[in-house]
Amino acid sequence: MDFRFSDREEAFRTEVEDFIKKELPAGWTEKNIYWPGGYGTLSEFEEANPHIEQFRHQLAERSWLNISWPKEYGGAGRTNIEQAIFHERMSYYRAPGGEVATLIGGPTIMLFGSDEMKKEWLPKIARGEARFWLAYSEPNAGSDLASIQTRAVEDGDDLIINGQKIWSTAAHVSHYAWMIARTDPNAAPHRGITLLIVDNQSPGVTIRPLTNICGSQSFNEVFFDNVVVPKKNIVGEKNRGWYYVMVALDFERLVIPIGGFKRTFEEITQYTKETKHNGQSLSQNPLIRNKLAEMAVEIEVAYMFFWQTAWMLDKGLVPNIEASVLKLFTTQLSQKLANTGMQVMGHYGPLERESKWASLRGRVQAGYLDCISALVGAGTSEIQRNIIAMRGLGLPRA
Ligand SMILES: Cc1cc2nc3c(=O)[nH]c(=O)nc-3n(C[C@H](O)[C@H](O)[C@H](O)COP(=O)(O)OP(=O)(O)OC[C@H]3O[C@@H](n4cnc5c(N)ncnc54)[C@H](O)[C@@H]3O)c2cc1C
């Protein structure tokens, strides 16, 4: 077993790091309050941020939005381990880049899309011209996703969509919905669902903002009123959408800001070295040292899970229970890290970033609120435990 990167991988890691340090606006990493695993602190939602657009454009020019895709589809033709190396460095610097189309929709199209669909969509995604949002959840369909009610009815070469989606992260700053809709109401719930791509600009689409726990807009509710979608936008076969979405969810659960955990942990550790309480450095306090040591171990474990899933993708396997393990473990880590930050900072912890007494720019306060969403989005912790129990351990359905 060799845990080192190859020379080629090391060289790529350095190239990525040099690029980020050169191109990311000065002070970005320190100022950006993004909490690893959170949804509400994503800087991407600060609308019309020219730095984000410019940075994404530069990534697209280097074929780095989709590093592991073949060159013919606009990728860099590199391995999934190299893709993971890139993702680790990007998240360490809290750099903007990946989103639903590049990390979830594109890989799913690569597996299940027709040749025409691949030719049409993959290069567009790789150029950063087609950003997706996930249109799965509905007011009465979250964990029980098979009970979705949004309908797609055939009309010649088109489908007509009616229904409502909710918790639609980044719908307001994306171009297309990556959507599931019911196409056969008479079939068993998961057998009559179709996966399709819907243009946000289509007449009949209404996007309404929802305010998140951090007080900003990261998600929305979206209404579809007789929206016309060409049938060529169906991914794979009609009525087989459920099976494709289960794989897409595995891809989603692999999207872990792994470097962000390390960076935030380093900042909290540094804070304990620089801050005194009753004349003694916080880093000398045995309870704090204990907590930090525990976090250090858990972050290393998360890294192991992370590299394992990238390695599996390079072997042509789609991590399934591994994706659920990674998602469950790292979202709990997100919460533990926020709790540790609060405990370390004491009364200074809950101060918002506007306060002159706030440390780390109020990151811990924002993260403490935001980390809750990580345990819910992309399937709750209970659902991940069910998947691990049933598919991983072969236990019967509860
Ligand atoms: C910040 C955020 C962003 C999101 N972004 C998106 C998005 O972009 N697109 C999208 O489509 N959706 C999105 N979601 C929706 C998310 O996927 C759902 O909230 C999630 O799947 C849970 O569904 P629910 O809210 O209906 O809760 P419910 O399914 O009603 O669950 C309520 C509670 O019951 C538990 N529970 C339910 N069923 C079981 C079971 N079988 N066994 C044990 N416990 C169970 C759950 O774990 C949970 O604790 C987002 C959610 C959040 C919070």
Tab-separated table of C-alpha atoms and ligand atoms in Angstrom:
chain	number	residue	atom	x	y	z
A	1	MET	CA	0.000	0.000	0.000
A	2	ASP	CA	1.435	3.387	-1.025
A	3	PHE	CA	-0.093	6.462	0.594
A	4	ARG	CA	2.119	8.954	-1.254
A	5	PHE	CA	1.181	10.918	-4.372
A	6	SER	CA	3.114	10.092	-7.530
A	7	ASP	CA	5.539	12.683	-8.941
A	8	ARG	CA	2.930	13.663	-11.539
A	9	GLU	CA	0.284	14.131	-8.811
A	10	GLU	CA	2.685	16.174	-6.635
A	11	ALA	CA	3.520	18.389	-9.624
A	12	PHE	CA	-0.175	18.947	-10.321
A	13	ARG	CA	-0.835	19.782	-6.673
A	14	THR	CA	1.876	22.460	-6.799
A	15	GLU	CA	0.529	23.812	-10.098
A	16	VAL	CA	-2.985	24.134	-8.623
A	17	GLU	CA	-1.709	25.765	-5.442
A	18	ASP	CA	0.422	28.282	-7.374
A	19	PHE	CA	-2.540	29.147	-9.592
A	20	ILE	CA	-4.880	29.703	-6.622
A	21	LYS	CA	-2.380	31.868	-4.750
A	22	LYS	CA	-1.786	33.985	-7.845
A	23	GLU	CA	-5.355	34.362	-9.106
A	24	LEU	CA	-7.555	34.447	-6.008
A	25	PRO	CA	-8.163	38.081	-4.952
A	26	ALA	CA	-5.953	39.160	-2.017
A	27	GLY	CA	-7.440	38.309	1.383
A	28	TRP	CA	-10.132	36.090	-0.126
A	29	THR	CA	-9.486	33.032	2.055
A	30	GLU	CA	-9.431	34.988	5.305
A	31	LYS	CA	-12.414	37.229	4.494
A	32	ASN	CA	-14.662	34.533	3.080
A	33	ILE	CA	-16.782	33.149	5.953
A	34	TYR	CA	-17.658	29.878	4.209
A	35	TRP	CA	-18.108	27.063	6.734
A	36	PRO	CA	-17.098	23.581	5.493
A	37	GLY	CA	-20.227	21.627	4.657
A	38	GLY	CA	-22.578	24.576	5.084
A	39	TYR	CA	-25.021	25.964	2.543
A	40	GLY	CA	-25.855	29.328	4.103
A	41	THR	CA	-22.307	30.731	4.130
A	42	LEU	CA	-21.455	29.937	0.525
A	43	SER	CA	-19.830	33.010	-0.965
A	44	GLU	CA	-21.074	31.912	-4.385
A	45	PHE	CA	-24.455	33.380	-3.495
A	46	GLU	CA	-23.179	36.913	-3.235
A	47	GLU	CA	-24.775	37.795	-6.498
A	48	ALA	CA	-22.949	39.220	-9.472
A	49	ASN	CA	-19.582	38.900	-7.763
A	50	PRO	CA	-17.175	39.710	-10.640
A	51	HIS	CA	-14.259	37.928	-8.920
A	52	ILE	CA	-16.174	34.635	-8.869
A	53	GLU	CA	-17.125	34.923	-12.543
A	54	GLN	CA	-13.585	35.819	-13.554
A	55	PHE	CA	-12.047	33.013	-11.478
A	56	ARG	CA	-14.484	30.435	-12.904
A	57	HIS	CA	-13.690	31.649	-16.389
A	58	GLN	CA	-9.980	31.066	-15.759
A	59	LEU	CA	-10.702	27.553	-14.453
A	60	ALA	CA	-12.768	26.793	-17.564
A	61	GLU	CA	-9.967	28.034	-19.820
A	62	ARG	CA	-7.613	25.511	-18.209
A	63	SER	CA	-10.252	22.710	-18.437
A	64	TRP	CA	-10.177	22.601	-14.643
A	65	LEU	CA	-13.931	22.723	-14.092
A	66	ASN	CA	-13.927	19.047	-15.095
A	67	ILE	CA	-10.446	17.745	-14.629
A	68	SER	CA	-11.253	14.037	-14.934
A	69	TRP	CA	-13.445	14.302	-18.054
A	70	PRO	CA	-12.062	13.218	-21.430
A	71	LYS	CA	-10.616	16.062	-23.509
A	72	GLU	CA	-13.249	15.579	-26.229
A	73	TYR	CA	-15.899	16.751	-23.730
A	74	GLY	CA	-13.898	19.757	-22.508
A	75	GLY	CA	-12.169	18.046	-19.590
A	76	ALA	CA	-8.446	17.837	-18.825
A	77	GLY	CA	-8.292	14.035	-19.267
A	78	ARG	CA	-6.742	13.572	-15.821
A	79	THR	CA	-7.515	10.978	-13.125
A	80	ASN	CA	-10.120	11.201	-10.358
A	81	ILE	CA	-7.295	11.312	-7.816
A	82	GLU	CA	-6.008	14.430	-9.611
A	83	GLN	CA	-9.523	15.833	-9.614
A	84	ALA	CA	-9.619	15.183	-5.845
A	85	ILE	CA	-6.214	16.847	-5.364
A	86	PHE	CA	-7.575	19.911	-7.156
A	87	HIS	CA	-10.750	19.891	-5.066
A	88	GLU	CA	-8.782	19.539	-1.821
A	89	ARG	CA	-6.571	22.548	-2.609
A	90	MET	CA	-9.514	24.638	-3.838
A	91	SER	CA	-11.538	23.990	-0.704
A	92	TYR	CA	-8.491	24.668	1.501
A	93	TYR	CA	-8.371	28.197	0.053
A	94	ARG	CA	-12.198	28.492	0.023
A	95	ALA	CA	-11.953	29.162	-3.715
A	96	PRO	CA	-15.144	29.251	-5.826
A	97	GLY	CA	-15.434	26.690	-8.596
A	98	GLY	CA	-17.458	23.492	-8.622
A	99	GLU	CA	-21.243	23.367	-8.700
A	100	VAL	CA	-24.103	20.990	-9.557
A	101	ALA	CA	-23.486	20.741	-13.313
A	102	THR	CA	-19.756	20.061	-13.049
A	103	LEU	CA	-19.844	17.742	-10.035
A	104	ILE	CA	-23.222	15.969	-10.230
A	105	GLY	CA	-25.147	16.525	-13.500
A	106	GLY	CA	-22.183	16.157	-15.863
A	107	PRO	CA	-20.870	12.895	-14.354
A	108	THR	CA	-24.418	11.464	-14.468
A	109	ILE	CA	-24.842	12.465	-18.138
A	110	MET	CA	-21.472	10.836	-18.832
A	111	LEU	CA	-22.876	7.547	-17.468
A	112	PHE	CA	-26.470	7.568	-18.730
A	113	GLY	CA	-26.871	10.292	-21.384
A	114	SER	CA	-27.158	9.546	-25.111
A	115	ASP	CA	-24.268	10.489	-27.400
A	116	GLU	CA	-26.259	13.527	-28.595
A	117	MET	CA	-26.842	14.636	-25.016
A	118	LYS	CA	-23.166	14.238	-24.135
A	119	LYS	CA	-22.107	16.248	-27.182
A	120	GLU	CA	-24.605	19.003	-26.433
A	121	TRP	CA	-24.217	19.381	-22.665
A	122	LEU	CA	-20.776	18.253	-21.496
A	123	PRO	CA	-18.687	20.864	-23.380
A	124	LYS	CA	-21.169	23.573	-22.341
A	125	ILE	CA	-20.773	22.539	-18.686
A	126	ALA	CA	-16.986	22.376	-19.007
A	127	ARG	CA	-16.968	25.947	-20.391
A	128	GLY	CA	-18.993	27.103	-17.365
A	129	GLU	CA	-21.931	28.108	-19.579
A	130	ALA	CA	-24.522	25.717	-18.106
A	131	ARG	CA	-24.860	25.898	-14.336
A	132	PHE	CA	-27.474	23.564	-12.806
A	133	TRP	CA	-29.492	23.559	-9.603
A	134	LEU	CA	-31.033	20.409	-8.108
A	135	ALA	CA	-34.816	20.250	-8.520
A	136	TYR	CA	-35.598	17.141	-6.447
A	137	SER	CA	-37.281	18.132	-3.144
A	138	GLU	CA	-40.909	19.217	-2.937
A	139	PRO	CA	-42.979	20.463	0.020
A	140	ASN	CA	-44.123	16.874	0.680
A	141	ALA	CA	-41.183	14.953	-0.712
A	142	GLY	CA	-37.759	15.123	0.981
A	143	SER	CA	-36.439	11.869	2.433
A	144	ASP	CA	-39.374	10.127	0.758
A	145	LEU	CA	-38.336	11.446	-2.647
A	146	ALA	CA	-40.341	8.860	-4.592
A	147	SER	CA	-43.539	10.666	-3.551
A	148	ILE	CA	-42.855	13.723	-5.779
A	149	GLN	CA	-45.944	15.245	-7.377
A	150	THR	CA	-44.494	17.540	-10.067
A	151	ARG	CA	-45.920	16.252	-13.359
A	152	ALA	CA	-44.401	16.122	-16.844
A	153	VAL	CA	-47.039	15.331	-19.477
A	154	GLU	CA	-46.130	14.462	-23.092
A	155	ASP	CA	-47.221	16.861	-25.832
A	156	GLY	CA	-45.740	15.943	-29.225
A	157	ASP	CA	-41.973	16.557	-29.068
A	158	ASP	CA	-42.324	18.324	-25.720
A	159	LEU	CA	-43.152	17.736	-22.079
A	160	ILE	CA	-45.367	20.152	-20.116
A	161	ILE	CA	-44.264	20.615	-16.492
A	162	ASN	CA	-46.497	21.631	-13.573
A	163	GLY	CA	-45.552	21.599	-9.892
A	164	GLN	CA	-43.383	23.053	-7.152
A	165	LYS	CA	-39.849	22.448	-5.900
A	166	ILE	CA	-38.354	23.675	-2.631
A	167	TRP	CA	-34.978	24.156	-0.865
A	168	SER	CA	-33.602	24.826	-4.338
A	169	THR	CA	-30.012	25.805	-3.583
A	170	ALA	CA	-28.568	28.407	-5.969
A	171	ALA	CA	-31.559	28.225	-8.356
A	172	HIS	CA	-31.441	32.035	-8.561
A	173	VAL	CA	-27.827	32.085	-9.788
A	174	SER	CA	-27.977	29.001	-12.060
A	175	HIS	CA	-29.068	28.489	-15.663
A	176	TYR	CA	-30.901	25.136	-15.653
A	177	ALA	CA	-32.889	22.861	-13.328
A	178	TRP	CA	-31.639	19.267	-13.040
A	179	MET	CA	-35.100	17.994	-12.333
A	180	ILE	CA	-37.150	14.909	-11.555
A	181	ALA	CA	-40.821	14.865	-12.520
A	182	ARG	CA	-43.554	12.226	-12.566
A	183	THR	CA	-44.224	10.953	-16.083
A	184	ASP	CA	-46.270	7.845	-15.252
A	185	PRO	CA	-48.730	8.360	-12.380
A	186	ASN	CA	-50.011	4.776	-12.676
A	187	ALA	CA	-46.627	3.061	-12.182
A	188	ALA	CA	-45.108	2.217	-8.771
A	189	PRO	CA	-43.850	5.559	-7.299
A	190	HIS	CA	-40.159	5.128	-8.208
A	191	ARG	CA	-40.876	3.588	-11.650
A	192	GLY	CA	-42.729	6.567	-13.137
A	193	ILE	CA	-40.126	9.288	-12.609
A	194	THR	CA	-38.090	10.976	-15.360
A	195	LEU	CA	-34.876	13.008	-15.064
A	196	LEU	CA	-34.663	16.075	-17.309
A	197	ILE	CA	-32.990	19.453	-17.781
A	198	VAL	CA	-35.166	22.584	-17.718
A	199	ASP	CA	-34.064	26.091	-18.745
A	200	ASN	CA	-34.606	28.621	-15.923
A	201	GLN	CA	-35.607	31.205	-18.555
A	202	SER	CA	-38.571	29.130	-19.832
A	203	PRO	CA	-41.928	30.949	-19.565
A	204	GLY	CA	-43.832	29.678	-16.484
A	205	VAL	CA	-40.781	29.272	-14.175
A	206	THR	CA	-41.019	31.442	-11.031
A	207	ILE	CA	-38.127	31.505	-8.547
A	208	ARG	CA	-38.867	32.913	-5.088
A	209	PRO	CA	-36.084	33.422	-2.503
A	210	LEU	CA	-36.080	31.800	0.958
A	211	THR	CA	-33.918	33.292	3.726
A	212	ASN	CA	-31.577	30.807	5.363
A	213	ILE	CA	-30.596	30.476	9.031
A	214	CYS	CA	-27.597	32.774	8.456
A	215	GLY	CA	-29.918	35.532	7.221
A	216	SER	CA	-28.898	35.404	3.562
A	217	GLN	CA	-30.294	33.822	0.410
A	218	SER	CA	-28.860	30.481	-0.594
A	219	PHE	CA	-32.038	28.638	-1.513
A	220	ASN	CA	-35.468	29.209	-3.062
A	221	GLU	CA	-38.874	27.801	-3.769
A	222	VAL	CA	-39.563	27.371	-7.488
A	223	PHE	CA	-42.910	27.064	-9.290
A	224	PHE	CA	-43.526	25.479	-12.718
A	225	ASP	CA	-46.686	26.548	-14.493
A	226	ASN	CA	-47.181	24.837	-17.883
A	227	VAL	CA	-43.462	24.971	-18.633
A	228	VAL	CA	-42.575	23.522	-22.048
A	229	VAL	CA	-39.426	21.356	-22.233
A	230	PRO	CA	-38.185	19.565	-25.383
A	231	LYS	CA	-38.110	15.762	-24.988
A	232	LYS	CA	-34.473	15.773	-26.061
A	233	ASN	CA	-33.730	17.202	-22.584
A	234	ILE	CA	-34.639	13.867	-20.962
A	235	VAL	CA	-31.585	12.207	-19.413
A	236	GLY	CA	-31.398	8.519	-20.379
A	237	GLU	CA	-34.743	6.769	-20.726
A	238	LYS	CA	-38.169	8.100	-19.746
A	239	ASN	CA	-39.458	6.660	-16.416
A	240	ARG	CA	-35.963	5.484	-15.393
A	241	GLY	CA	-35.051	8.765	-13.656
A	242	TRP	CA	-35.172	7.310	-10.140
A	243	TYR	CA	-32.256	4.991	-10.830
A	244	TYR	CA	-30.133	7.756	-12.375
A	245	VAL	CA	-30.875	10.072	-9.449
A	246	MET	CA	-29.711	7.474	-6.945
A	247	VAL	CA	-26.319	7.520	-8.712
A	248	ALA	CA	-26.396	11.338	-8.975
A	249	LEU	CA	-26.962	11.433	-5.194
A	250	ASP	CA	-23.842	9.328	-4.694
A	251	PHE	CA	-21.900	11.887	-6.738
A	252	GLU	CA	-23.455	14.673	-4.632
A	253	ARG	CA	-22.453	13.016	-1.363
A	254	LEU	CA	-18.854	12.852	-2.558
A	255	VAL	CA	-18.672	16.634	-2.913
A	256	ILE	CA	-16.940	17.331	0.384
A	257	PRO	CA	-14.982	20.551	1.047
A	258	ILE	CA	-12.285	18.456	2.645
A	259	GLY	CA	-9.561	21.122	2.611
A	260	GLY	CA	-12.006	23.556	4.244
A	261	PHE	CA	-12.097	21.380	7.358
A	262	LYS	CA	-8.327	21.454	7.607
A	263	ARG	CA	-8.112	25.225	7.015
A	264	THR	CA	-10.792	26.088	9.575
A	265	PHE	CA	-9.239	23.720	12.105
A	266	GLU	CA	-5.824	25.348	11.588
A	267	GLU	CA	-7.354	28.785	12.176
A	268	ILE	CA	-9.058	27.684	15.404
A	269	THR	CA	-5.806	26.060	16.590
A	270	GLN	CA	-3.865	29.233	15.775
A	271	TYR	CA	-6.445	31.248	17.747
A	272	THR	CA	-5.779	29.118	20.849
A	273	LYS	CA	-2.041	29.856	20.533
A	274	GLU	CA	-2.554	33.604	20.195
A	275	THR	CA	-5.255	34.100	22.835
A	276	LYS	CA	-4.736	34.261	26.594
A	277	HIS	CA	-7.251	33.637	29.339
A	278	ASN	CA	-6.341	34.494	32.967
A	279	GLY	CA	-2.751	35.032	31.876
A	280	GLN	CA	-2.451	31.606	30.262
A	281	SER	CA	-2.511	30.717	26.566
A	282	LEU	CA	-5.681	28.841	25.608
A	283	SER	CA	-3.473	26.236	23.957
A	284	GLN	CA	-2.151	25.288	27.400
A	285	ASN	CA	-5.613	24.395	28.670
A	286	PRO	CA	-5.824	20.569	28.863
A	287	LEU	CA	-9.520	20.459	27.921
A	288	ILE	CA	-8.882	22.545	24.805
A	289	ARG	CA	-5.805	20.506	23.858
A	290	ASN	CA	-7.893	17.366	24.211
A	291	LYS	CA	-10.637	18.705	21.947
A	292	LEU	CA	-8.161	19.845	19.301
A	293	ALA	CA	-6.368	16.500	19.293
A	294	GLU	CA	-9.718	14.740	18.808
A	295	MET	CA	-10.519	17.022	15.847
A	296	ALA	CA	-7.088	16.413	14.299
A	297	VAL	CA	-7.711	12.650	14.326
A	298	GLU	CA	-11.200	12.974	12.833
A	299	ILE	CA	-9.982	15.246	10.032
A	300	GLU	CA	-7.319	12.674	9.132
A	301	VAL	CA	-10.016	9.958	9.031
A	302	ALA	CA	-12.157	12.148	6.763
A	303	TYR	CA	-9.166	12.547	4.428
A	304	MET	CA	-8.793	8.759	4.237
A	305	PHE	CA	-12.461	8.322	3.263
A	306	PHE	CA	-12.055	11.128	0.716
A	307	TRP	CA	-9.022	9.614	-1.061
A	308	GLN	CA	-10.633	6.174	-0.971
A	309	THR	CA	-13.672	7.356	-2.945
A	310	ALA	CA	-11.475	9.103	-5.557
A	311	TRP	CA	-9.452	5.898	-5.892
A	312	MET	CA	-12.677	3.901	-6.406
A	313	LEU	CA	-13.785	6.251	-9.205
A	314	ASP	CA	-10.462	5.669	-10.949
A	315	LYS	CA	-11.184	1.927	-10.743
A	316	GLY	CA	-14.484	2.518	-12.591
A	317	LEU	CA	-16.595	2.004	-9.454
A	318	VAL	CA	-19.277	4.428	-8.228
A	319	PRO	CA	-18.900	4.680	-4.443
A	320	ASN	CA	-22.303	4.015	-2.903
A	321	ILE	CA	-22.174	3.173	0.803
A	322	GLU	CA	-18.742	4.858	0.788
A	323	ALA	CA	-20.428	8.068	-0.394
A	324	SER	CA	-22.942	7.802	2.467
A	325	VAL	CA	-20.170	7.102	5.004
A	326	LEU	CA	-18.217	10.127	3.753
A	327	LYS	CA	-21.287	12.356	3.829
A	328	LEU	CA	-22.393	11.213	7.303
A	329	PHE	CA	-18.920	11.420	8.829
A	330	THR	CA	-17.924	14.798	7.420
A	331	THR	CA	-21.226	16.561	8.123
A	332	GLN	CA	-21.000	15.447	11.744
A	333	LEU	CA	-17.406	16.701	11.662
A	334	SER	CA	-18.714	20.057	10.438
A	335	GLN	CA	-20.919	20.275	13.535
A	336	LYS	CA	-18.202	19.058	15.924
A	337	LEU	CA	-15.786	21.628	14.537
A	338	ALA	CA	-18.336	24.411	15.083
A	339	ASN	CA	-18.970	23.184	18.648
A	340	THR	CA	-15.225	23.049	19.316
A	341	GLY	CA	-14.830	26.598	17.947
A	342	MET	CA	-17.609	27.838	20.241
A	343	GLN	CA	-16.116	26.103	23.281
A	344	VAL	CA	-12.650	27.477	22.555
A	345	MET	CA	-13.884	31.046	22.060
A	346	GLY	CA	-16.292	31.105	24.988
A	347	HIS	CA	-18.334	34.301	25.081
A	348	TYR	CA	-16.575	35.651	21.982
A	349	GLY	CA	-17.799	32.700	19.903
A	350	PRO	CA	-21.391	33.826	19.247
A	351	LEU	CA	-20.350	37.320	18.063
A	352	GLU	CA	-21.354	38.130	14.501
A	353	ARG	CA	-18.769	39.275	11.989
A	354	GLU	CA	-19.921	42.920	12.275
A	355	SER	CA	-18.817	43.039	15.949
A	356	LYS	CA	-15.413	44.603	16.610
A	357	TRP	CA	-14.788	41.828	19.160
A	358	ALA	CA	-15.472	38.989	16.702
A	359	SER	CA	-12.501	36.750	15.918
A	360	LEU	CA	-11.905	34.835	12.705
A	361	ARG	CA	-14.367	37.291	11.146
A	362	GLY	CA	-17.317	35.702	12.969
A	363	ARG	CA	-16.725	32.454	11.076
A	364	VAL	CA	-17.497	30.234	14.054
A	365	GLN	CA	-20.782	32.003	14.774
A	366	ALA	CA	-21.882	31.630	11.137
A	367	GLY	CA	-20.656	28.032	11.022
A	368	TYR	CA	-22.419	27.115	14.256
A	369	LEU	CA	-25.745	28.054	12.634
A	370	ASP	CA	-24.884	26.828	9.155
A	371	CYS	CA	-23.592	23.348	10.034
A	372	ILE	CA	-27.136	22.187	10.837
A	373	SER	CA	-28.018	22.371	7.136
A	374	ALA	CA	-25.169	20.005	6.276
A	375	LEU	CA	-26.881	17.268	8.284
A	376	VAL	CA	-30.059	17.677	6.193
A	377	GLY	CA	-29.098	18.614	2.606
A	378	ALA	CA	-28.275	15.772	0.156
A	379	GLY	CA	-30.169	13.352	2.435
A	380	THR	CA	-30.318	13.512	6.238
A	381	SER	CA	-27.938	11.663	8.569
A	382	GLU	CA	-30.731	9.176	9.390
A	383	ILE	CA	-31.131	8.361	5.696
A	384	GLN	CA	-27.341	7.856	5.324
A	385	ARG	CA	-27.412	5.458	8.316
A	386	ASN	CA	-30.293	3.554	6.694
A	387	ILE	CA	-28.305	3.217	3.447
A	388	ILE	CA	-25.206	1.998	5.299
A	389	ALA	CA	-27.296	-0.443	7.347
A	390	MET	CA	-29.239	-1.887	4.394
A	391	ARG	CA	-26.808	-1.765	1.463
A	392	GLY	CA	-23.572	-1.948	3.441
A	393	LEU	CA	-24.429	-4.352	6.253
A	394	GLY	CA	-27.300	-6.215	4.580
A	395	LEU	CA	-29.692	-5.433	7.435
A	396	PRO	CA	-33.449	-5.596	6.718
A	397	ARG	CA	-35.475	-2.407	6.034
A	398	ALA	CA	-36.550	-0.904	9.405
B	1	LIG	C1	-29.745	23.926	3.279
B	1	LIG	C2	-30.491	22.942	2.429
B	1	LIG	C3	-30.277	22.909	1.072
B	1	LIG	C4	-30.967	22.011	0.266
B	1	LIG	N1	-30.774	22.062	-1.092
B	1	LIG	C5	-31.547	21.299	-1.886
B	1	LIG	C6	-31.473	21.418	-3.311
B	1	LIG	O1	-30.682	22.188	-3.847
B	1	LIG	N2	-32.300	20.694	-4.072
B	1	LIG	C7	-33.191	19.810	-3.532
B	1	LIG	O2	-33.898	19.149	-4.294
B	1	LIG	N3	-33.290	19.656	-2.190
B	1	LIG	C8	-32.502	20.392	-1.358
B	1	LIG	N4	-32.617	20.285	0.009
B	1	LIG	C9	-33.656	19.399	0.568
B	1	LIG	C10	-33.100	18.221	1.318
B	1	LIG	O3	-32.639	17.245	0.426
B	1	LIG	C11	-34.262	17.695	2.205
B	1	LIG	O4	-34.517	18.691	3.177
B	1	LIG	C12	-33.885	16.414	2.907
B	1	LIG	O5	-33.822	15.345	1.981
B	1	LIG	C13	-34.891	16.055	4.031
B	1	LIG	O6	-36.204	16.101	3.557
B	1	LIG	P1	-37.346	16.899	4.376
B	1	LIG	O7	-36.829	18.285	4.626
B	1	LIG	O8	-38.624	16.722	3.634
B	1	LIG	O9	-37.438	16.187	5.785
B	1	LIG	P2	-38.220	14.836	6.108
B	1	LIG	O10	-37.947	13.839	5.046
B	1	LIG	O11	-39.634	15.189	6.417
B	1	LIG	O12	-37.486	14.362	7.432
B	1	LIG	C14	-37.797	14.871	8.748
B	1	LIG	C15	-37.000	14.039	9.757
B	1	LIG	O13	-37.440	12.654	9.705
B	1	LIG	C16	-36.329	11.790	9.467
B	1	LIG	N5	-36.702	10.664	8.621
B	1	LIG	C17	-37.452	10.723	7.488
B	1	LIG	N6	-37.575	9.489	6.938
B	1	LIG	C18	-36.865	8.645	7.739
B	1	LIG	C19	-36.596	7.240	7.699
B	1	LIG	N7	-37.060	6.465	6.706
B	1	LIG	N8	-35.831	6.706	8.698
B	1	LIG	C20	-35.338	7.483	9.711
B	1	LIG	N9	-35.570	8.823	9.786
B	1	LIG	C21	-36.313	9.396	8.816
B	1	LIG	C22	-35.315	12.660	8.763
B	1	LIG	O14	-33.993	12.172	8.899
B	1	LIG	C23	-35.497	14.006	9.460
B	1	LIG	O15	-34.778	14.049	10.682
B	1	LIG	C24	-31.897	21.124	0.848
B	1	LIG	C25	-32.105	21.151	2.230
B	1	LIG	C26	-31.402	22.049	3.023
B	1	LIG	C27	-31.645	22.054	4.504
